Amino acid sequence: MNTPIQRPTGSAKPAAGDRRWELLLLISSLTAALLFGAAAFRENNLAPWIAYQRAYRSALFARATDERTRRAAASFEIRYYQVYLPGLGRIDRCPTCHLGAEDPLMKDRPEPLRTHPGNILAHHPSDRFGCTICHGGRGRATEAREAHGAEPGRPAPMRRGDMLQAACAQCHSDAELPGMPVYNLARALFAKKACLGCHSLRGAGGAQGPDLTAAAGKHGVKWHVRHFMDPQKAVPGSKMPNPGLTEEEARALACLMMSFTGENLSRDYLPVPGARKAGGQVELAADRLGADVPPGAAPGYVGSETCLVCHSGLHPEAVESWRNSKMAHAFEAVRDAPDRERCLPCHATGYNPATNQFAEPNVTCEACHGPGKDFVPAALDGKVAEHRDRALANVRDRNPCVRCHQPHVPKEKHEEAVRRAAPKLGTATAAIESTSKN
Ligand code: HEC
Ligand code: HEC
Ligand code: HEC
Ligand code: HEC
Ligand code: HEC
Ligand code: HEC
Ligand code: HEC
Ligand code: HEC
């Protein structure tokens, strides 16, 4: 194992009178050897990890029932147990002490020999995932205080409580995870508030706010909570809109920020191909695209839920003012009308007279901004400028209001006017034109 130490074979020999140097060299080598020997003795006989490994071996013997299991116990070696994880950029020696983590028969033993709680290691076996990717701490250490990150002056804090759930978001972002309420809440908020509309994460997202890929290193949990509760108070003049969160929600998001460590994980560790766009909001919108719209509705409509995935966070005021307008509830006025199909071109969105189906009730985003198929795919592809220009053109280039509103039809006469219109309404335009003629 040991490579023999090569003596330097310099051609310049020391001068005959320079013995003092050789003596000094001898003394210092001896001291070093002694110190080294003492450390090795301590390591081999007194180090706590050895005591844990002996206890583990005793436990293996204690439960051995036949020759095979006894032989297995006898062949357990006292040595470092470590996993080398190039894809995660680390070496974890935690199993040197935590020997029973994946051994179901160790569940009644004290730490560090105890079986890992839950079944999480079944999905994340230690030879592939190690421990520190979730728990933090100092992977190379073989002394407990240092491994658990509590060595004074060299902190490497372990994640505990809620923070342990934040670890999941380093790799998971597309799916809910059972038993991880804080992670689930944070993930949903991150999508719903469209944080990636302004921020980028691992190369995807907007550019109005700072990149979040390494947000964990920039601020602590407390700062993030304060910032989420009131961005302008935490950062005077901040252009980040107040996301309007409860304290619990702000804490969950702060937790999520602590999972954005900027570490470059190998793709093999990301469970779903799309997970690199962590936050899942683009995927969420893509999933939503047209999902709520009946097939018989007018073509091209995708449904307002698709827009809201991104815009609830991007333009909270615009969305709120729409929500509070009567147009967001216009369907109620016609729900029970006997000849409802006459009313639907204006009281619903995406009405198709040929099938008598509509995209969704009420006057929603696409009633004014036009069918989303024309411009939402651009947003999903990250072509934000194209998306914006086309969504705005539909409300700027022609007046979207007159399609439904006729100022010269008094409100009181409105229903009657609609009913007097042509008995068979060909298209929405025909309905409007005939209404305004009356
Ligand atoms: C030298 C042995 C040793 C090493 C190495 C070690 N541990 Fe421990 N660990 C223990 C012991 C002993 C306990 C129980 C007593 C305690 O809590 O300190 C424990 C407890 C724990 C606990 C539960 C208690 C808590 O503080 O939350 C976790 C989690 C943990 N270790 C994780 C790790 C991780 C992760 C690593 C690797 C970075 C690691 N340990 C390395 C000995 C070790
Ligand atoms: C995929 C993430 C993940 C990995 C990998 C992982 N753990 Fe855990 N660990 C957790 C979670 C989550 C909990 C809390 C589970 C619970 O309480 O049900 C936990 C709990 C523990 C506990 C008990 C903590 C306590 O407070 O009692 C110990 C000890 C522990 N882990 C050690 C390890 C060791 C050692 C490894 C490596 C062999 C490891 N873990 C790998 C996620 C992980
Ligand atoms: C280093 C990346 C990584 C981290 C961190 C991580 N996971 Fe996973 N997880 C994976 C991968 C990859 C899989 C798929 C396993 C496979 O390849 O079969 C997975 C699978 C799972 C599964 C099985 C169901 C499924 O979707 O396949 C659950 C449940 C799960 N993880 C929960 C968690 C929880 C809870 C945490 C946080 C405590 C966590 N994971 C942390 C990478 C990770
Ligand atoms: C309209 C654009 C916009 C939206 C939406 C937005 N932010 Fe921000 N965010 C900013 C701007 C601008 C800053 C820089 C000023 C500041 O720190 O407040 C910022 C700062 C931050 C910071 C501090 C980053 C650093 O490096 O200091 C974090 C973390 C953050 N935002 C997270 C979020 C999260 C999470 C969401 C979703 C709930 C979100 N942001 C939504 C614009 C936005
Ligand atoms: C994947 C996310 C996403 C989806 C889905 C989405 N948008 Fe957008 N939208 C954006 C982003 C990002 C911007 C640019 C915001 C900015 O520059 O402030 C934008 C801009 C806009 C603008 C221009 C706003 C301005 O700055 O003046 C309008 C109008 C708009 N979208 C309407 C819609 C409508 C209607 C839908 C649904 C049919 C929709 N969007 C769906 C992300 C999205
Ligand atoms: C050409 C478009 C159009 C058609 C078709 C249409 N409406 Fe309306 N409706 C409107 C507009 C625009 C308003 C709002 C008028 C205003 O507030 O000035 C309105 C308002 C109403 C109101 C008043 C709601 C309130 O809260 O005050 C009722 C009731 C109503 N419509 C019923 C109907 C019924 C029933 C039909 C079908 C028989 C119908 N509308 C067809 C455009 C239309
Ligand atoms: C009744 C018609 C109508 C409806 C319904 C409507 N919008 Fe708009 N929207 C407009 C008009 C008009 C403008 C102003 C365009 C301009 O700046 O010239 C606008 C502006 C916007 C802007 C830019 C706001 C800003 O602050 O810069 C966004 C974003 C937007 N709409 C998104 C939506 C979304 C998302 C929905 C559905 C939740 C929606 N709109 C529903 C007509 C509508
Ligand atoms: C798809 C048809 C449609 C379009 C397009 C439309 N509206 Fe409306 N609007 C309605 C209907 C229907 C109502 C009545 C809702 C109710 O009272 O139940 C209404 C009601 C209103 C009201 C009164 C309700 C309130 O909240 O006080 C205002 C103001 C209004 N619309 C403004 C506009 C403007 C401005 C535009 C263009 C940017 C527009 N509408 C485009 C159908 C439409």
Short mmCIF file of N, CA and C and ligand atoms in Angstrom, two decimals, residues 52 94 97-98 111-112 131-132 135-136 138-139 141-144 147-148 158 160, ligand 1:
data_model
loop_
_atom_site.label_atom_id
_atom_site.label_comp_id
_atom_site.label_asym_id
_atom_site.label_seq_id
_atom_site.Cartn_x
_atom_site.Cartn_y
_atom_site.Cartn_z
N TYR A 52 -18.43 2.37 17.66
CA TYR A 52 -19.75 2.14 17.01
C TYR A 52 -19.68 0.91 16.11
N CYS A 94 -20.55 9.31 6.34
CA CYS A 94 -21.55 9.13 7.41
C CYS A 94 -21.78 7.65 7.69
N CYS A 97 -20.27 5.57 10.71
CA CYS A 97 -20.94 5.42 12.01
C CYS A 97 -22.39 4.95 11.84
N HIS A 98 -23.08 5.52 10.83
CA HIS A 98 -24.51 5.20 10.66
C HIS A 98 -24.63 3.91 9.86
N GLU A 111 -29.02 5.54 17.97
CA GLU A 111 -28.14 6.18 16.98
C GLU A 111 -26.69 5.99 17.43
N PRO A 112 -25.77 5.84 16.53
CA PRO A 112 -25.94 6.01 15.07
C PRO A 112 -26.23 4.69 14.33
N CYS A 131 -25.66 10.74 2.07
CA CYS A 131 -26.51 11.28 3.14
C CYS A 131 -26.56 12.80 3.08
N THR A 132 -25.43 13.44 2.78
CA THR A 132 -25.36 14.90 2.94
C THR A 132 -26.22 15.64 1.91
N HIS A 135 -29.17 15.74 4.16
CA HIS A 135 -28.99 16.18 5.54
C HIS A 135 -28.02 17.34 5.70
N GLY A 136 -27.17 17.60 4.72
CA GLY A 136 -26.12 18.58 4.94
C GLY A 136 -25.06 17.98 5.85
N ARG A 138 -20.88 17.69 7.19
CA ARG A 138 -19.61 17.60 6.50
C ARG A 138 -19.31 16.13 6.20
N GLY A 139 -19.45 15.78 4.92
CA GLY A 139 -19.41 14.39 4.51
C GLY A 139 -18.12 13.66 4.78
N ALA A 141 -16.01 14.03 7.20
CA ALA A 141 -15.58 13.93 8.59
C ALA A 141 -15.90 12.55 9.17
N THR A 142 -15.07 12.11 10.10
CA THR A 142 -15.33 10.83 10.76
C THR A 142 -15.47 11.05 12.27
N GLU A 143 -15.65 12.28 12.65
CA GLU A 143 -15.85 12.60 14.06
C GLU A 143 -17.22 13.27 14.10
N ALA A 144 -18.06 12.86 15.07
CA ALA A 144 -19.48 13.22 15.01
C ALA A 144 -19.73 14.73 14.97
N ALA A 147 -18.78 16.03 11.64
CA ALA A 147 -19.68 15.52 10.60
C ALA A 147 -21.04 16.21 10.67
N HIS A 148 -21.50 16.43 11.91
CA HIS A 148 -22.81 17.08 12.07
C HIS A 148 -22.71 18.59 11.92
N MET A 158 -26.35 21.03 9.56
CA MET A 158 -27.24 19.98 9.07
C MET A 158 -28.64 20.57 8.93
N ARG A 160 -32.43 20.37 9.51
CA ARG A 160 -33.33 19.67 10.43
C ARG A 160 -34.74 20.22 10.26
C1 HEC B 1 -18.33 9.50 14.40
C2 HEC B 1 -19.63 8.92 14.15
C3 HEC B 1 -20.62 9.68 13.33
C4 HEC B 1 -20.46 10.15 12.08
C5 HEC B 1 -19.23 10.13 11.19
C6 HEC B 1 -21.75 10.73 11.70
N1 HEC B 1 -22.64 10.59 12.74
FE1 HEC B 1 -24.55 11.18 12.75
N2 HEC B 1 -24.78 10.58 14.65
C7 HEC B 1 -23.81 9.96 15.39
C8 HEC B 1 -24.29 9.72 16.74
C9 HEC B 1 -23.52 9.11 17.88
C10 HEC B 1 -25.61 10.22 16.77
C11 HEC B 1 -26.57 10.23 17.96
C12 HEC B 1 -26.17 11.27 18.98
C13 HEC B 1 -26.24 12.67 18.39
O1 HEC B 1 -27.32 13.10 18.08
O2 HEC B 1 -25.18 13.28 18.25
C14 HEC B 1 -25.89 10.74 15.45
C15 HEC B 1 -27.07 11.34 15.09
C16 HEC B 1 -27.36 11.79 13.81
C17 HEC B 1 -28.62 12.34 13.41
C18 HEC B 1 -29.88 12.50 14.26
C19 HEC B 1 -29.73 13.55 15.31
C20 HEC B 1 -29.61 14.95 14.77
O3 HEC B 1 -28.64 15.61 15.19
O4 HEC B 1 -30.44 15.39 13.98
C21 HEC B 1 -28.51 12.66 12.08
C22 HEC B 1 -29.58 13.27 11.21
C23 HEC B 1 -27.17 12.34 11.69
N3 HEC B 1 -26.49 11.80 12.75
C24 HEC B 1 -26.68 12.51 10.41
C25 HEC B 1 -25.36 12.32 10.05
C26 HEC B 1 -24.80 12.66 8.78
C27 HEC B 1 -25.58 13.29 7.64
C28 HEC B 1 -23.50 12.32 8.81
C29 HEC B 1 -22.46 12.52 7.72
C30 HEC B 1 -22.24 13.89 7.30
C31 HEC B 1 -23.23 11.78 10.09
N4 HEC B 1 -24.37 11.81 10.83
C32 HEC B 1 -21.98 11.30 10.49
C33 HEC B 1 -22.54 9.63 14.97
C34 HEC B 1 -22.00 9.96 13.74
#
